[in-house]
Amino acid sequence: MIFGFFGRKKEIHMIDDGLKRAGTFSAVVPDAVKLTLWRLAKDRGLLKDNPEVTLHDLAGFLSYCILGQEDFEDFNGPEDSKEMLRRLEMVKIFEDGIDAEIVMLTLHAGLADETTAGQYSIEAEVDSTNGAEN
């Protein structure tokens, strides 16, 4: 476990709560993914005003990427699902936002639902001279 002796950060508890509210058991999401989500938000300065609301929102989007549209909608309703689908579609246009980083995080961690993973792929640039990834 990453948090060990000193316990978990309160922000990680906020992410756990956000995942639970969105229908994802927080135990299925590795601590490293939660810590990375917190770090992404912190590095972008998103936790200054209201960290709890921000982390719940980001955990909700993470949950959408993990559950997929159908399961997310079953738990959260059609309006919330529609909003998350809109955010997912915006990732295709704005590839450098935090939502794009969350999509990449779920893909790298192997947590993305097949409907999410099917829309995006992770490609490593390969150096043709020696076959090494860049």
Coordinates of N, CA, C and O in Angstrom, one line a residue:
M1 N 0.8 -1.2 0.0 CA 0.0 0.0 0.0 C 0.9 1.2 0.0 O 1.9 1.3 0.7
I2 N 0.6 2.2 -0.8 CA 1.3 3.4 -0.9 C 1.3 4.3 0.3 O 2.3 4.9 0.7
F3 N 0.2 4.4 1.0 CA 0.0 5.3 2.1 C 0.6 4.9 3.4 O 0.9 5.7 4.2
G4 N 0.7 3.6 3.7 CA 1.4 3.1 4.8 C 1.2 3.7 6.1 O 0.2 4.0 6.6
F5 N 2.4 4.0 6.8 CA 2.5 4.4 8.2 C 1.7 5.7 8.5 O 1.0 5.8 9.5
F6 N 1.8 6.7 7.7 CA 1.1 8.0 8.0 C -0.3 8.0 7.6 O -1.0 9.0 7.8
G7 N -0.9 7.0 7.0 CA -2.3 7.0 6.6 C -2.5 7.7 5.2 O -1.5 8.1 4.6
R8 N -3.7 7.8 4.9 CA -4.1 8.3 3.6 C -4.3 9.8 3.7 O -4.8 10.3 4.7
K9 N -4.0 10.5 2.6 CA -4.3 11.9 2.5 C -5.8 12.2 2.5 O -6.5 11.4 2.0
K10 N -6.2 13.3 3.1 CA -7.7 13.6 3.1 C -8.2 13.7 1.6 O -9.3 13.3 1.4
E11 N -7.3 14.1 0.7 CA -7.8 14.2 -0.7 C -8.0 12.9 -1.3 O -8.9 12.7 -2.1
I12 N -7.3 11.9 -0.9 CA -7.5 10.5 -1.4 C -8.9 10.0 -0.9 O -9.6 9.3 -1.6
H13 N -9.2 10.4 0.4 CA -10.6 10.0 0.9 C -11.6 10.7 0.1 O -12.7 10.1 -0.2
M14 N -11.4 11.9 -0.3 CA -12.4 12.7 -1.2 C -12.5 12.0 -2.5 O -13.6 11.9 -3.1
I15 N -11.4 11.5 -3.1 CA -11.5 10.7 -4.4 C -12.3 9.4 -4.1 O -13.2 9.1 -4.9
D16 N -12.0 8.7 -3.1 CA -12.8 7.5 -2.7 C -14.3 7.8 -2.7 O -15.1 7.0 -3.2
D17 N -14.6 8.9 -2.0 CA -16.0 9.3 -1.8 C -16.6 9.6 -3.2 O -17.7 9.2 -3.5
G18 N -15.9 10.3 -4.0 CA -16.3 10.6 -5.4 C -16.6 9.4 -6.2 O -17.5 9.3 -7.0
L19 N -15.7 8.4 -6.1 CA -15.8 7.2 -6.9 C -17.1 6.5 -6.4 O -17.9 6.0 -7.2
K20 N -17.3 6.4 -5.1 CA -18.4 5.7 -4.5 C -19.7 6.4 -5.0 O -20.7 5.7 -5.4
R21 N -19.7 7.7 -4.9 CA -20.9 8.5 -5.4 C -21.3 8.2 -6.8 O -22.4 8.3 -7.2
A22 N -20.3 7.9 -7.6 CA -20.5 7.7 -9.1 C -20.7 6.3 -9.4 O -20.9 5.9 -10.6
G23 N -20.6 5.4 -8.4 CA -20.9 4.0 -8.7 C -19.8 3.0 -8.8 O -19.9 1.9 -9.3
T24 N -18.6 3.5 -8.5 CA -17.4 2.6 -8.6 C -16.9 2.3 -7.2 O -16.7 3.2 -6.4
F25 N -16.7 1.0 -6.9 CA -16.1 0.6 -5.7 C -14.7 1.1 -5.6 O -13.9 0.8 -6.5
S26 N -14.3 1.9 -4.7 CA -13.0 2.5 -4.6 C -11.9 1.4 -4.5 O -10.8 1.7 -4.9
A27 N -12.2 0.3 -4.0 CA -11.3 -0.8 -3.8 C -10.8 -1.3 -5.2 O -9.7 -1.9 -5.2
V28 N -11.5 -1.2 -6.2 CA -11.1 -1.7 -7.5 C -10.2 -0.7 -8.2 O -9.6 -1.1 -9.3
V29 N -10.0 0.5 -7.7 CA -9.1 1.5 -8.3 C -7.8 1.5 -7.4 O -7.9 1.8 -6.2
P30 N -6.7 1.1 -8.0 CA -5.5 1.1 -7.3 C -5.1 2.5 -6.7 O -5.4 3.5 -7.2
D31 N -4.5 2.4 -5.5 CA -4.1 3.6 -4.8 C -3.2 4.5 -5.7 O -3.3 5.7 -5.7
A32 N -2.4 3.9 -6.5 CA -1.5 4.7 -7.4 C -2.3 5.5 -8.4 O -1.9 6.6 -8.7
V33 N -3.4 5.0 -8.9 CA -4.3 5.7 -9.8 C -4.9 6.9 -9.0 O -5.0 8.0 -9.5
K34 N -5.4 6.7 -7.8 CA -6.0 7.8 -7.0 C -4.9 8.9 -6.7 O -5.2 10.1 -6.8
L35 N -3.7 8.4 -6.4 CA -2.7 9.4 -6.1 C -2.3 10.2 -7.3 O -2.1 11.4 -7.3
T36 N -2.3 9.5 -8.5 CA -2.0 10.2 -9.7 C -3.1 11.2 -10.1 O -2.8 12.3 -10.5
L37 N -4.3 10.8 -9.8 CA -5.5 11.8 -10.1 C -5.3 13.0 -9.2 O -5.5 14.1 -9.7
W38 N -5.0 12.8 -7.9 CA -4.8 13.9 -7.0 C -3.6 14.8 -7.5 O -3.8 16.0 -7.5
R39 N -2.6 14.2 -7.9 CA -1.4 14.9 -8.4 C -1.7 15.7 -9.6 O -1.2 16.9 -9.8
L40 N -2.4 15.1 -10.6 CA -2.8 15.8 -11.8 C -3.6 17.1 -11.4 O -3.4 18.2 -12.0
A41 N -4.6 16.9 -10.5 CA -5.4 18.1 -10.1 C -4.5 19.1 -9.4 O -4.7 20.3 -9.7
K42 N -3.7 18.7 -8.5 CA -2.8 19.6 -7.8 C -1.9 20.4 -8.7 O -1.7 21.6 -8.6
D43 N -1.2 19.6 -9.6 CA -0.3 20.3 -10.5 C -1.0 21.3 -11.5 O -0.3 22.3 -11.9
R44 N -2.2 21.1 -11.8 CA -3.0 22.1 -12.6 C -3.6 23.2 -11.8 O -4.2 24.1 -12.3
G45 N -3.4 23.2 -10.5 CA -3.9 24.3 -9.6 C -5.4 24.2 -9.4 O -6.0 25.2 -9.1
L46 N -6.0 23.0 -9.6 CA -7.4 22.9 -9.5 C -8.0 22.7 -8.1 O -9.2 22.7 -7.8
L47 N -7.1 22.6 -7.1 CA -7.5 22.3 -5.7 C -7.5 23.5 -4.8 O -7.7 23.4 -3.6
K48 N -7.3 24.7 -5.4 CA -7.2 25.9 -4.6 C -8.5 26.3 -4.0 O -8.6 26.7 -2.8
D49 N -9.6 26.3 -4.8 CA -10.8 26.9 -4.3 C -11.7 25.9 -3.5 O -11.9 26.1 -2.3
N50 N -12.0 24.8 -4.1 CA -12.9 23.8 -3.4 C -12.4 22.4 -3.8 O -12.9 21.8 -4.7
P51 N -11.4 21.9 -3.1 CA -10.8 20.6 -3.5 C -11.8 19.5 -3.4 O -11.8 18.6 -4.3
E52 N -12.7 19.5 -2.5 CA -13.7 18.4 -2.4 C -14.6 18.3 -3.6 O -14.8 17.2 -4.2
V53 N -15.1 19.4 -4.0 CA -16.0 19.4 -5.2 C -15.2 19.0 -6.5 O -15.7 18.2 -7.3
T54 N -14.0 19.6 -6.6 CA -13.1 19.3 -7.7 C -12.8 17.8 -7.8 O -12.9 17.1 -8.8
L55 N -12.4 17.2 -6.7 CA -12.0 15.8 -6.7 C -13.2 14.9 -6.9 O -13.0 13.8 -7.5
H56 N -14.3 15.3 -6.3 CA -15.5 14.5 -6.6 C -15.9 14.5 -8.1 O -16.2 13.4 -8.7
D57 N -15.7 15.6 -8.7 CA -16.0 15.7 -10.2 C -15.0 14.9 -11.0 O -15.4 14.1 -11.9
L58 N -13.8 15.0 -10.7 CA -12.8 14.3 -11.4 C -12.9 12.8 -11.2 O -12.7 11.9 -12.1
A59 N -13.2 12.4 -9.9 CA -13.5 11.0 -9.6 C -14.7 10.5 -10.4 O -14.7 9.3 -10.8
G60 N -15.7 11.3 -10.5 CA -16.9 10.9 -11.3 C -16.5 10.6 -12.8 O -17.0 9.7 -13.3
F61 N -15.7 11.5 -13.3 CA -15.2 11.2 -14.7 C -14.4 10.0 -14.8 O -14.5 9.2 -15.7
L62 N -13.5 9.8 -13.8 CA -12.7 8.6 -13.8 C -13.6 7.4 -13.7 O -13.4 6.4 -14.4
S63 N -14.7 7.5 -12.9 CA -15.6 6.4 -12.8 C -16.3 6.1 -14.1 O -16.5 5.0 -14.5
Y64 N -16.7 7.2 -14.8 CA -17.3 7.0 -16.1 C -16.4 6.2 -17.1 O -16.8 5.3 -17.8
C65 N -15.1 6.6 -17.1 CA -14.2 5.9 -18.0 C -14.0 4.4 -17.6 O -13.8 3.6 -18.4
I66 N -14.1 4.1 -16.3 CA -14.0 2.8 -15.8 C -15.2 1.9 -16.1 O -15.2 0.8 -16.6
L67 N -16.4 2.5 -15.8 CA -17.6 1.8 -15.9 C -18.2 1.7 -17.3 O -18.8 0.7 -17.7
G68 N -17.9 2.7 -18.1 CA -18.6 2.8 -19.4 C -19.9 3.5 -19.3 O -20.5 3.6 -18.2
Q69 N -20.4 3.9 -20.4 CA -21.7 4.7 -20.5 C -22.8 4.0 -19.8 O -23.6 4.6 -19.0
E70 N -23.1 2.8 -20.2 CA -24.3 2.1 -19.8 C -24.3 1.9 -18.3 O -25.3 2.2 -17.6
D71 N -23.2 1.3 -17.7 CA -23.2 1.1 -16.3 C -23.2 2.4 -15.5 O -23.8 2.5 -14.4
F72 N -22.5 3.4 -16.0 CA -22.5 4.7 -15.3 C -23.9 5.3 -15.3 O -24.4 5.8 -14.3
E73 N -24.6 5.2 -16.4 CA -26.0 5.7 -16.5 C -26.9 4.9 -15.6 O -27.8 5.5 -15.0
D74 N -26.8 3.6 -15.5 CA -27.6 2.9 -14.6 C -27.5 3.4 -13.2 O -28.5 3.4 -12.5
F75 N -26.4 3.8 -12.8 CA -26.2 4.2 -11.4 C -26.5 5.7 -11.2 O -27.0 6.2 -10.2
N76 N -26.1 6.5 -12.2 CA -26.2 8.0 -12.1 C -27.3 8.7 -12.8 O -27.6 9.9 -12.6
G77 N -28.0 8.0 -13.7 CA -29.0 8.6 -14.5 C -28.6 9.1 -15.8 O -27.4 9.4 -16.1
P78 N -29.5 9.4 -16.7 CA -29.2 9.8 -18.1 C -28.5 11.2 -18.2 O -27.7 11.4 -19.1
E79 N -28.9 12.1 -17.4 CA -28.3 13.5 -17.5 C -26.9 13.5 -17.1 O -26.0 14.1 -17.8
D80 N -26.5 12.8 -16.0 CA -25.1 12.8 -15.6 C -24.3 12.0 -16.7 O -23.1 12.4 -17.0
S81 N -24.8 10.9 -17.2 CA -24.1 10.1 -18.2 C -23.9 10.9 -19.5 O -22.9 10.9 -20.1
K82 N -24.9 11.7 -19.9 CA -24.8 12.6 -21.1 C -23.7 13.6 -20.9 O -22.9 13.8 -21.8
E83 N -23.6 14.2 -19.7 CA -22.5 15.2 -19.4 C -21.2 14.5 -19.5 O -20.2 15.1 -20.1
M84 N -21.0 13.3 -18.9 CA -19.7 12.7 -19.0 C -19.4 12.2 -20.4 O -18.2 12.3 -20.8
L85 N -20.4 11.8 -21.2 CA -20.1 11.5 -22.6 C -19.6 12.7 -23.3 O -18.7 12.7 -24.1
R86 N -20.2 13.9 -23.0 CA -19.8 15.1 -23.7 C -18.4 15.4 -23.3 O -17.6 15.8 -24.2
R87 N -18.0 15.2 -22.1 CA -16.6 15.5 -21.7 C -15.7 14.5 -22.4 O -14.6 14.9 -22.8
L88 N -16.1 13.3 -22.5 CA -15.3 12.3 -23.2 C -15.1 12.6 -24.6 O -14.0 12.5 -25.2
E89 N -16.1 13.1 -25.3 CA -16.0 13.5 -26.7 C -15.1 14.8 -26.8 O -14.4 14.9 -27.8
M90 N -15.1 15.6 -25.8 CA -14.3 16.8 -25.9 C -12.8 16.5 -25.8 O -11.9 17.2 -26.3
V91 N -12.5 15.3 -25.2 CA -11.1 14.9 -25.1 C -10.5 14.7 -26.5 O -9.3 15.0 -26.8
K92 N -11.3 14.3 -27.5 CA -10.9 14.1 -28.8 C -10.5 15.5 -29.5 O -9.6 15.5 -30.4
I93 N -11.1 16.5 -29.0 CA -10.8 17.9 -29.5 C -9.7 18.6 -28.8 O -8.7 19.1 -29.3
F94 N -9.8 18.5 -27.4 CA -8.8 19.2 -26.6 C -8.0 18.1 -25.9 O -8.3 17.6 -24.8
E95 N -6.9 17.7 -26.5 CA -6.1 16.5 -26.0 C -5.2 16.8 -24.9 O -4.5 15.9 -24.4
D96 N -5.2 18.1 -24.4 CA -4.2 18.4 -23.3 C -4.9 18.8 -22.0 O -4.2 19.2 -21.1
G97 N -6.2 18.6 -21.8 CA -6.8 18.9 -20.6 C -6.8 17.8 -19.6 O -6.3 16.7 -19.9
I98 N -7.3 18.0 -18.4 CA -7.2 17.0 -17.3 C -8.1 15.8 -17.7 O -7.7 14.7 -17.3
D99 N -9.2 16.1 -18.4 CA -10.0 14.9 -18.8 C -9.2 14.0 -19.7 O -9.4 12.8 -19.6
A100 N -8.4 14.5 -20.6 CA -7.6 13.7 -21.5 C -6.6 12.9 -20.6 O -6.3 11.7 -20.9
E101 N -6.0 13.6 -19.6 CA -5.1 12.9 -18.7 C -5.8 11.7 -18.0 O -5.2 10.7 -17.7
I102 N -7.0 11.9 -17.6 CA -7.8 10.9 -16.9 C -8.0 9.7 -17.8 O -7.9 8.6 -17.4
V103 N -8.4 10.0 -19.0 CA -8.6 8.9 -20.0 C -7.3 8.1 -20.2 O -7.3 6.9 -20.1
M104 N -6.2 8.8 -20.4 CA -4.9 8.1 -20.5 C -4.5 7.3 -19.3 O -4.0 6.2 -19.3
L105 N -4.9 7.9 -18.1 CA -4.6 7.2 -16.8 C -5.4 5.9 -16.8 O -4.8 4.8 -16.4
T106 N -6.6 5.9 -17.1 CA -7.4 4.7 -17.1 C -6.9 3.7 -18.1 O -6.9 2.5 -17.9
L107 N -6.5 4.2 -19.3 CA -6.0 3.3 -20.3 C -4.7 2.6 -19.9 O -4.5 1.4 -20.0
H108 N -3.7 3.4 -19.4 CA -2.4 2.9 -18.9 C -2.6 1.9 -17.7 O -1.8 1.0 -17.6
A109 N -3.6 2.2 -16.9 CA -3.8 1.3 -15.7 C -4.6 0.1 -16.0 O -4.7 -0.8 -15.2
G110 N -5.1 0.0 -17.3 CA -5.9 -1.1 -17.7 C -7.2 -1.2 -17.1 O -7.8 -2.2 -16.9
L111 N -7.8 0.0 -16.7 CA -9.1 0.1 -16.0 C -10.2 0.6 -16.9 O -11.3 0.5 -16.5
A112 N -9.8 1.0 -18.1 CA -10.8 1.6 -19.0 C -11.8 0.6 -19.5 O -11.5 -0.5 -19.9
D113 N -13.1 1.0 -19.5 CA -14.1 0.1 -20.0 C -13.9 0.0 -21.5 O -13.3 0.9 -22.1
E114 N -14.3 -1.1 -22.1 CA -14.0 -1.4 -23.5 C -14.6 -0.3 -24.4 O -14.0 0.0 -25.5
T115 N -15.7 0.3 -24.0 CA -16.3 1.4 -24.9 C -15.4 2.7 -24.8 O -15.3 3.4 -25.8
T116 N -14.8 2.9 -23.7 CA -13.8 4.0 -23.6 C -12.5 3.7 -24.3 O -12.0 4.4 -25.1
A117 N -12.0 2.5 -24.0 CA -10.7 2.1 -24.6 C -10.8 1.9 -26.1 O -9.9 2.2 -26.8
G118 N -12.0 1.6 -26.6 CA -12.2 1.4 -28.0 C -12.1 2.7 -28.8 O -11.8 2.7 -30.0
Q119 N -12.4 3.8 -28.1 CA -12.3 5.1 -28.7 C -10.9 5.7 -28.8 O -10.7 6.7 -29.5
Y120 N -10.1 5.2 -27.9 CA -8.7 5.8 -27.8 C -7.7 4.7 -27.8 O -8.0 3.6 -27.4
S121 N -6.5 5.0 -28.2 CA -5.5 4.0 -28.2 C -4.2 4.7 -27.7 O -4.0 5.9 -27.8
I122 N -3.3 3.9 -27.1 CA -2.1 4.4 -26.7 C -1.0 3.9 -27.6 O -0.9 2.7 -27.9
E123 N -0.3 4.8 -28.2 CA 0.7 4.4 -29.2 C 2.0 5.0 -28.8 O 2.2 6.1 -28.4
A124 N 3.0 4.1 -28.8 CA 4.4 4.6 -28.5 C 5.1 4.8 -29.8 O 5.0 4.0 -30.7
E125 N 5.8 5.9 -29.8 CA 6.6 6.2 -31.0 C 7.8 5.2 -31.0 O 8.6 5.1 -30.1
V126 N 8.0 4.5 -32.1 CA 9.1 3.6 -32.2 C 10.2 4.1 -33.1 O 9.9 4.6 -34.3
D127 N 11.5 4.1 -32.7 CA 12.6 4.5 -33.4 C 12.9 3.4 -34.4 O 13.3 2.3 -34.0
S128 N 12.8 3.7 -35.7 CA 13.0 2.7 -36.7 C 14.4 2.2 -36.9 O 14.7 1.1 -37.4
T129 N 15.4 2.9 -36.3 CA 16.8 2.5 -36.5 C 17.2 1.4 -35.5 O 18.0 0.5 -35.9
N130 N 16.6 1.4 -34.3 CA 17.0 0.3 -33.4 C 15.8 -0.3 -32.7 O 15.9 -1.2 -31.9
G131 N 14.6 0.1 -33.1 CA 13.4 -0.6 -32.6 C 13.0 -0.1 -31.2 O 12.1 -0.7 -30.6
A132 N 13.7 0.8 -30.6 CA 13.4 1.2 -29.2 C 12.3 2.2 -29.2 O 12.1 3.0 -30.1
E133 N 11.5 2.2 -28.1 CA 10.4 3.2 -28.0 C 11.0 4.5 -27.5 O 11.9 4.5 -26.7
N134 N 10.4 5.6 -28.0 CA 10.8 6.9 -27.5 C 9.8 7.4 -26.5 O 8.7 7.2 -26.5

